[in-house]
Short mmCIF file of C-alpha atoms (C1' of nucleotides) in Angstrom, two decimals:
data_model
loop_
_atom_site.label_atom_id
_atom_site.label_comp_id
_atom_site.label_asym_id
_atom_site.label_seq_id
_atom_site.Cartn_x
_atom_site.Cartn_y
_atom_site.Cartn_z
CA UNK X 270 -147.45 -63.41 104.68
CA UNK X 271 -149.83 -63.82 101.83
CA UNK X 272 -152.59 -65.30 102.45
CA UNK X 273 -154.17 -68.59 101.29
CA UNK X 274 -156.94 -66.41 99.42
CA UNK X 275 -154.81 -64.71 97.50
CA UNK X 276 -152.67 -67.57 96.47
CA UNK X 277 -155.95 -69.83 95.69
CA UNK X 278 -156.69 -66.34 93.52
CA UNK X 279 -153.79 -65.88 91.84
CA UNK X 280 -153.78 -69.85 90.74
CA UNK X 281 -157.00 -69.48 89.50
CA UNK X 282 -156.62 -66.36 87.54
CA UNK X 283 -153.40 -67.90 86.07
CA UNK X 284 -155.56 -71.36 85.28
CA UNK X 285 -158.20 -69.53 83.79
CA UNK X 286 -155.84 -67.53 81.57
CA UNK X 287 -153.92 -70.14 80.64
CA UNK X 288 -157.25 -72.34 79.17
CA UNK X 289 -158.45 -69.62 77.10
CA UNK X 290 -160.61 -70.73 74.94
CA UNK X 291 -163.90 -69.26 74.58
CA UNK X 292 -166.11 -71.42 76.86
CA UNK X 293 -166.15 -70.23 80.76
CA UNK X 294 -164.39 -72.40 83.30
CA UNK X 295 -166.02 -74.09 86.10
CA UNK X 296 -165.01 -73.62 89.26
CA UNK X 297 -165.09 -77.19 90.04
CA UNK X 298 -162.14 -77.85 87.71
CA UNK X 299 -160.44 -75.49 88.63
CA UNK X 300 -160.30 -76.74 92.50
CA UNK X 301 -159.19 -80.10 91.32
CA UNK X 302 -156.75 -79.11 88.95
CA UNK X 303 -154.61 -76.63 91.28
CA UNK X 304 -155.40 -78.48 94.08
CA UNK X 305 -157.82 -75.85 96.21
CA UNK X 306 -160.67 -76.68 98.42
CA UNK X 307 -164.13 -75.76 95.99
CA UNK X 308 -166.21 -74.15 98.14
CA UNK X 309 -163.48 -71.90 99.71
CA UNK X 310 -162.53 -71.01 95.93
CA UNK X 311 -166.08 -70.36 95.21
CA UNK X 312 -166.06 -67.29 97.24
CA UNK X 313 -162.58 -65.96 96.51
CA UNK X 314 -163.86 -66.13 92.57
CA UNK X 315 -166.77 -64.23 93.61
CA UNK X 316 -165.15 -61.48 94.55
CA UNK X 317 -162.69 -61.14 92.02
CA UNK X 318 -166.04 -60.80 89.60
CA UNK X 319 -167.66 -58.11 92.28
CA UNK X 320 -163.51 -56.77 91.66
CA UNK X 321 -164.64 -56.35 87.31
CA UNK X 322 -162.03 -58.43 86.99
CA UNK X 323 -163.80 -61.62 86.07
CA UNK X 324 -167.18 -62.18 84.75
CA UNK X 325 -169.48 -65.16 85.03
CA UNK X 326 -172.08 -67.26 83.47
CA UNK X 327 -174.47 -68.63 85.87
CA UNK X 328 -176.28 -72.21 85.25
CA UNK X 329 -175.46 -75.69 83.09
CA UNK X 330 -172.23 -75.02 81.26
CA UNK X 331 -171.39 -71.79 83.35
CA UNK X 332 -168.18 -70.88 84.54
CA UNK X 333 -166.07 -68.12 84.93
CA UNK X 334 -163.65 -66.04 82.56
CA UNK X 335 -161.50 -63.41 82.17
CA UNK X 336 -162.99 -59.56 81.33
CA UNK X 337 -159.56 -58.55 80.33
CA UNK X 338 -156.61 -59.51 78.13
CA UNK X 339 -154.08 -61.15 80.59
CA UNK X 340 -151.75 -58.50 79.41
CA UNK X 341 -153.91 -56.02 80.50
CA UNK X 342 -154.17 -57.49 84.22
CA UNK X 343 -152.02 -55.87 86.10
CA UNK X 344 -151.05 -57.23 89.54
CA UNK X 345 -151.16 -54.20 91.48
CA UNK X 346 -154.62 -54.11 91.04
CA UNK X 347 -155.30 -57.97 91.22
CA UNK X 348 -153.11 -57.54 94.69
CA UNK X 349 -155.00 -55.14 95.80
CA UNK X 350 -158.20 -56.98 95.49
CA UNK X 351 -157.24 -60.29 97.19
CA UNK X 352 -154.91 -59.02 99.91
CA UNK X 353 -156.18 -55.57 100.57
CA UNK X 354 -152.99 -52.80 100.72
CA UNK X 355 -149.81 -53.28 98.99
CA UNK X 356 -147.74 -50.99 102.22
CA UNK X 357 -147.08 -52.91 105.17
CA UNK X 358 -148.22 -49.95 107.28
CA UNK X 359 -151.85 -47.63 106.69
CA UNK X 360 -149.88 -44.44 106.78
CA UNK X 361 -147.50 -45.24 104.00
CA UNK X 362 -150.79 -47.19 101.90
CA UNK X 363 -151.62 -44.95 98.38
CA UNK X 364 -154.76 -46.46 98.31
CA UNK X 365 -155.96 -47.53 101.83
CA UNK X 366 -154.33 -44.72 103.81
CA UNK X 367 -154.84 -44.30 107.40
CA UNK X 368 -153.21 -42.31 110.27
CA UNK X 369 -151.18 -44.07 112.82
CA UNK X 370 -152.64 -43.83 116.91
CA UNK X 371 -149.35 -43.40 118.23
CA UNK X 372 -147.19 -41.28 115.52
CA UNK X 373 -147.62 -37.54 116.63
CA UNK X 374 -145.98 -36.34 112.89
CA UNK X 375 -145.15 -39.29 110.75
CA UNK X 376 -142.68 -37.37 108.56
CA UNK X 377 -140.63 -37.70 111.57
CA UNK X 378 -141.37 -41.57 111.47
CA UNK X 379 -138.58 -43.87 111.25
CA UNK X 380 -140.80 -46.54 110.23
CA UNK X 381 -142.73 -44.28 107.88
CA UNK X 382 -139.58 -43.51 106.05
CA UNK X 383 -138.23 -47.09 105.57
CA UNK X 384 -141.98 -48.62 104.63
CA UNK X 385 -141.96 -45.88 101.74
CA UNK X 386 -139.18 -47.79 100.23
CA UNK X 387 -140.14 -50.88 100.66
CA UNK X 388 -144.13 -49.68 99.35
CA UNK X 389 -142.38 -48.43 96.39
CA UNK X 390 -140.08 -51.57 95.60
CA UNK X 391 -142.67 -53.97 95.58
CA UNK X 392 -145.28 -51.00 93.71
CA UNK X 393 -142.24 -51.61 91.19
CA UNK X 394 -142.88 -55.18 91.29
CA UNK X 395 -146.57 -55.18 90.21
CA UNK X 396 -146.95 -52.86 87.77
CA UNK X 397 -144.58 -54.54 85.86
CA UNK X 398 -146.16 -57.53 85.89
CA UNK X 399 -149.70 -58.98 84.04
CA UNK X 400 -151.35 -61.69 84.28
CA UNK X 401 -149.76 -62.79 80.84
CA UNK X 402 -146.07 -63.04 82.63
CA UNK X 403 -147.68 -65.00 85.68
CA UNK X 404 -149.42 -67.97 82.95
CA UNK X 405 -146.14 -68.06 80.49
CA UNK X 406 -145.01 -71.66 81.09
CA UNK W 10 -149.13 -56.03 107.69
CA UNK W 11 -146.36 -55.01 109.53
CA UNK W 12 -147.37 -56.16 112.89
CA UNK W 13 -147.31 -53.52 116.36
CA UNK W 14 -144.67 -55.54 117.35
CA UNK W 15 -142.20 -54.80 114.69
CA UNK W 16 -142.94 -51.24 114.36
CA UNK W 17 -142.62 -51.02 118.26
CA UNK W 18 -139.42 -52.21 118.10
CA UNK W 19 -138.04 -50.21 115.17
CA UNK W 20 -138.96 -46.97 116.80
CA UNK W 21 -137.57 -48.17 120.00
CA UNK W 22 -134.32 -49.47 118.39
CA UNK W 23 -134.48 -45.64 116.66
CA UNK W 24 -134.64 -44.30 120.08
CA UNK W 25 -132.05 -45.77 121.53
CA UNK W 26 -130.00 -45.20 118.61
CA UNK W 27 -130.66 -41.70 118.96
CA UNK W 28 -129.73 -41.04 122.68
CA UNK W 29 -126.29 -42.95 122.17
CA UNK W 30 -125.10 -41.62 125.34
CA UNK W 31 -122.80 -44.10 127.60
CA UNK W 32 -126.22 -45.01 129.64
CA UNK W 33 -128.62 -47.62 128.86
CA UNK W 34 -131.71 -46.49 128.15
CA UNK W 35 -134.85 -47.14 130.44
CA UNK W 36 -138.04 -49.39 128.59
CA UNK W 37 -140.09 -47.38 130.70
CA UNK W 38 -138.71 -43.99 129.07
CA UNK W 39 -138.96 -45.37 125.48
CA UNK W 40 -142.53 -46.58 125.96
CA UNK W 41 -143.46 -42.81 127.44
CA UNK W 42 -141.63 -40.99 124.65
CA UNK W 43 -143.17 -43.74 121.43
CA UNK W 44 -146.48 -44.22 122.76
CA UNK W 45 -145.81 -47.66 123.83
CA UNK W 46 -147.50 -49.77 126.07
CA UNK W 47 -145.14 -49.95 128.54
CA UNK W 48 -144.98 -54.09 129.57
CA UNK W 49 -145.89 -54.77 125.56
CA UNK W 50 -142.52 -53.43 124.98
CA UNK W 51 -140.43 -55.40 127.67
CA UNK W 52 -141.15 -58.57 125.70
CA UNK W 53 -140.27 -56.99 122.25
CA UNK W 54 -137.00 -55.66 123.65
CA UNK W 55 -136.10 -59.24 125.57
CA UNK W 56 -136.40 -61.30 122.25
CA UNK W 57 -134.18 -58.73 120.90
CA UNK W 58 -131.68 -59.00 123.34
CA UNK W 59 -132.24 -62.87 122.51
CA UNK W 60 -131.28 -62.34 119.30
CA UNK W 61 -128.19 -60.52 120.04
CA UNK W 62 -128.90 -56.86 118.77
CA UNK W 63 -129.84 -55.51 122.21
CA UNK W 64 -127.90 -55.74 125.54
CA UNK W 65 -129.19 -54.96 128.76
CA UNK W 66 -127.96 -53.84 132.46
CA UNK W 67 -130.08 -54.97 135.51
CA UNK W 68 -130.95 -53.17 138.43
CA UNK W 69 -131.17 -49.46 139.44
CA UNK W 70 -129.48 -47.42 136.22
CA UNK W 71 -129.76 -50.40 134.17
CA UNK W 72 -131.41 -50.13 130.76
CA UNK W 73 -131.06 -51.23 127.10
CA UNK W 74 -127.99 -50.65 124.61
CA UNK W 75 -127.20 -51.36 121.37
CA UNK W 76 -124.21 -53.95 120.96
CA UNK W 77 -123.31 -52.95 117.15
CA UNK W 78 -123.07 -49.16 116.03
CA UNK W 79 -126.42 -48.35 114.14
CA UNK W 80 -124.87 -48.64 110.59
CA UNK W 81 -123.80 -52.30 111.50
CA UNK W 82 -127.30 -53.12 112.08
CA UNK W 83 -129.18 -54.02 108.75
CA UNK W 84 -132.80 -54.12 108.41
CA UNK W 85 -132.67 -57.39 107.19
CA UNK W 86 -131.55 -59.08 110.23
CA UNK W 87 -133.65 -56.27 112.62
CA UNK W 88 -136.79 -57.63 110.14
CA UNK W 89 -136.59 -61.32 110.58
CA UNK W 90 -136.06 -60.94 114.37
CA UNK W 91 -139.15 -58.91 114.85
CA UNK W 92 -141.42 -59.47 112.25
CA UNK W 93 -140.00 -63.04 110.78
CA UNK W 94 -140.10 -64.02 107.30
CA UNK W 95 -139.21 -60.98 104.85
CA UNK W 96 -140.63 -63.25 101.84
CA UNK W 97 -143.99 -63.49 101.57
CA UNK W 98 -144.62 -67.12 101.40
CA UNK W 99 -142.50 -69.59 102.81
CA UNK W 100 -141.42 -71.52 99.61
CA UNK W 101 -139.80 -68.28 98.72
CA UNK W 102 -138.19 -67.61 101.55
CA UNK W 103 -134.50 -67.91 102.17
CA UNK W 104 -134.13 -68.27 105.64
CA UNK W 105 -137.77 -69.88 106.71
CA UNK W 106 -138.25 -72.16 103.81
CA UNK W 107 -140.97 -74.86 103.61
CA UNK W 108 -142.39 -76.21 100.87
CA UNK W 109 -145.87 -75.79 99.55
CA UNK W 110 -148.75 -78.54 100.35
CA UNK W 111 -150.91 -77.77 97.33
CA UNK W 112 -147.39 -77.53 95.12
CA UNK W 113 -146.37 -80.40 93.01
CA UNK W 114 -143.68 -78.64 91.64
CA UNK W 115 -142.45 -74.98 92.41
CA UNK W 116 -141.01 -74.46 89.52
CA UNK W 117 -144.16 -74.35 87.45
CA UNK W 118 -145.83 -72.01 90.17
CA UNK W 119 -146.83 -68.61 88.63
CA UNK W 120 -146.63 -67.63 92.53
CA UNK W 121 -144.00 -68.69 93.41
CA UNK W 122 -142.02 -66.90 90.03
CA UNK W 123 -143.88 -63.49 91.17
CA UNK W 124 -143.18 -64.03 94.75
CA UNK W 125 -139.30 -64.46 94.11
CA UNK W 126 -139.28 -61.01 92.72
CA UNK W 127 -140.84 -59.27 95.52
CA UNK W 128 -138.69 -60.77 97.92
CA UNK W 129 -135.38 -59.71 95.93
CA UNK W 130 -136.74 -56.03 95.80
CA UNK W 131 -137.76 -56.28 99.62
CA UNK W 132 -134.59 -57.47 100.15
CA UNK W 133 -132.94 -54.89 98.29
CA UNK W 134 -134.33 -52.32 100.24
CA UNK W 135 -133.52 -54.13 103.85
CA UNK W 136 -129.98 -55.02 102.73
CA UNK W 137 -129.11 -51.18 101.87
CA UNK W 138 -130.37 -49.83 104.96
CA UNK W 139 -129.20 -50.00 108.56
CA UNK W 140 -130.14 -48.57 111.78
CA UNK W 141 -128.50 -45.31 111.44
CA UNK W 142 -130.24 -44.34 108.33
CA UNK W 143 -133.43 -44.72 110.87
CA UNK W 144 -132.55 -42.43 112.89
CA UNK W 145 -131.21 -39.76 111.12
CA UNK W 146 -133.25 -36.42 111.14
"C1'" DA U 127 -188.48 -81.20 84.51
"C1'" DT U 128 -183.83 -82.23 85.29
"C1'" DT U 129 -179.30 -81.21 85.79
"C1'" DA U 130 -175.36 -78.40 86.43
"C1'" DA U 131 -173.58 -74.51 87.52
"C1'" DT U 132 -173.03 -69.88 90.03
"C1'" DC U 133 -174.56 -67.17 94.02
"C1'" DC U 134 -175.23 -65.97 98.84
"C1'" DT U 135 -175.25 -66.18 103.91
"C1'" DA U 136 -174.04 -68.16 108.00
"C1'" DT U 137 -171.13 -70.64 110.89
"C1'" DC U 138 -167.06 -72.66 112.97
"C1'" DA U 139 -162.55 -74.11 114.83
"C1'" DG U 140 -158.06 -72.73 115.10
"C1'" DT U 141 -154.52 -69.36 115.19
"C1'" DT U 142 -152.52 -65.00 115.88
"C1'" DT U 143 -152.17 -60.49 117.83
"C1'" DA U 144 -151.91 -56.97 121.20
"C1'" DA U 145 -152.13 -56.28 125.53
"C1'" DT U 146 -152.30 -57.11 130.65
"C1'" DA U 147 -151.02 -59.16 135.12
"C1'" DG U 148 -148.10 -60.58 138.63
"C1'" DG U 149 -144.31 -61.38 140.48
"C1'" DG U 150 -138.91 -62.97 140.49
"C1'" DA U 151 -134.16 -61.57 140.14
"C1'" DT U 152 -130.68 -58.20 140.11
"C1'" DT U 153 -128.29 -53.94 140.94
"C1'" DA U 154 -127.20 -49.13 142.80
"C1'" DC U 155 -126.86 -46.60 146.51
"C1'" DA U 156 -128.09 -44.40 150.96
"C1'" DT N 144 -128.31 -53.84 155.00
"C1'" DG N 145 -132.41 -52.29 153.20
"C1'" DT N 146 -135.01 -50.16 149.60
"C1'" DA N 147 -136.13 -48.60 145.26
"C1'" DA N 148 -135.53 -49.17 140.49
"C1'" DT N 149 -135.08 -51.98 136.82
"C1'" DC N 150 -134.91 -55.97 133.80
"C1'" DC N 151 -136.68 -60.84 133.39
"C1'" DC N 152 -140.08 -64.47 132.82
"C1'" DT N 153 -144.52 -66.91 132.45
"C1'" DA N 154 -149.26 -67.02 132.08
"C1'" DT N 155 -153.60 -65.25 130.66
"C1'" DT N 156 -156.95 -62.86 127.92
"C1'" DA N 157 -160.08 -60.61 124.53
"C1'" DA N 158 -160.53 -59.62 119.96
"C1'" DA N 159 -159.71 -60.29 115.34
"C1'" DC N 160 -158.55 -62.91 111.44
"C1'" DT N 161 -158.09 -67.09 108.56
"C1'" DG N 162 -159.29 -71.06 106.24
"C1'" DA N 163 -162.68 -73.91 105.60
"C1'" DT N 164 -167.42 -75.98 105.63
"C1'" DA N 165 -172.58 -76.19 105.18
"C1'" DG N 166 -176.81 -75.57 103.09
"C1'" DG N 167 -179.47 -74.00 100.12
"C1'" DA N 168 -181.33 -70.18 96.41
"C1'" DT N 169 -181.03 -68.90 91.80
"C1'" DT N 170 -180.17 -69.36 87.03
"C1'" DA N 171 -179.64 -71.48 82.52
"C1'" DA N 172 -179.19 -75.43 79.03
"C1'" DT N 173 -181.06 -79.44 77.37
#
DNA sequence: ATTAATCCTATCAGTTTAATAGGGATTACA
DNA sequence: TGTAATCCCTATTAAACTGATAGGATTAAT
């Protein structure tokens, strides 16, 4: 299940992108326009700018906007940010790998083998997809 | 995540693929050979003989068997027994949908659009795959 | 100075997860 | 007929996670 923070993000992101002008957006309007509690969306846009992927301007009109092109967002990375590992299982995770407790060789894993696919399916997913295809109307 | 229940279950539904003998096959000799705890695994095995994949003989000798051949049982159906949902949020979802509180109208919901596609290439990998590719060699 | 914004830390209630515990019901077989 | 082996069922628990809230510190524009 995704979680609420990265659906809040991914709004945001989107909302940000779509109102690009050249002035920062505030968080505040953001919250009200897609409908997300503030101060829970003030931290997940906090660490999407720890992530590089936004940047901020602090005090009277501050805000926050993108550091990117929206075509140049790509959602594995985005993804990874918000919800942590793309695999549903550490051992099969490119970028958060762990070993299982219980497997004793997990190339003889029946559950390694089918979370593969499914890692590289939805891999196939997000690297095909920016930022720019999520804010297209 | 992929939670300890589901991957329990697909390496015990592996195992007893595997020793497809005429004999059911003992929860307490699955747990021993997977590294299961061993009552953890009773209640993943009884909500999958709820669900119909799994029957079961009481008693002295009694055990677990499967009631389809392995490459009648999809992933897909093994999936939403055991782990639920396959799409990752519930507006999205084919057999668990609900609609979104913060949504006025799906449609317009850069989620939603990206979510759809994961789902279809999750699903594409779950519909292709049974048992018996699990517990090949 | 005042105002409006981000920034940061802490806290909290609720839910879920993984596991454990204890015993009931059923069957094989000596 | 008794006993051991096995599934069946319910309840409980500790830990972790999630979603949200609270309160203020810091920064910048006017």
């Amino acid at each position: 299940m995704l979680s609420k923070k990265t659906k809040y993000g991914l709004k945001a992101l989107t909302f940000i992108a779509k109102s690009d002008g050249e002035d920062p957006v505030r968080v505040g309007e953001i919250a009200q326009n897609e409908n997300i509690p503030q101060k829970f969306l003030e931290s997940i846009l906090l660490t999407l700018r720890k992530s590089g992927l936004l940047g901020s301007k602090k005090g009277k009109h501050g805000g926050y906007y993108l550091r990117k092109e929206p075509s140049e967002i790509l959602m594995t990375d985005v993804m990874r940010v918000l919800e942590g590992p793309i695999a549903m299982v550490p051992c099969v995770s490119l970028n958060f790998y762990e070993k299982c407790d219980d497997c004793p060789d997990e190339h003889e894993c029946s559950v390694h083998k089918l979370m593969v696919e499914v890692r590289d399916s939805t891999l196939s997913v997000f690297r095909n997809r920016t930022l720019a295809d999520l804010s297209e109307v």
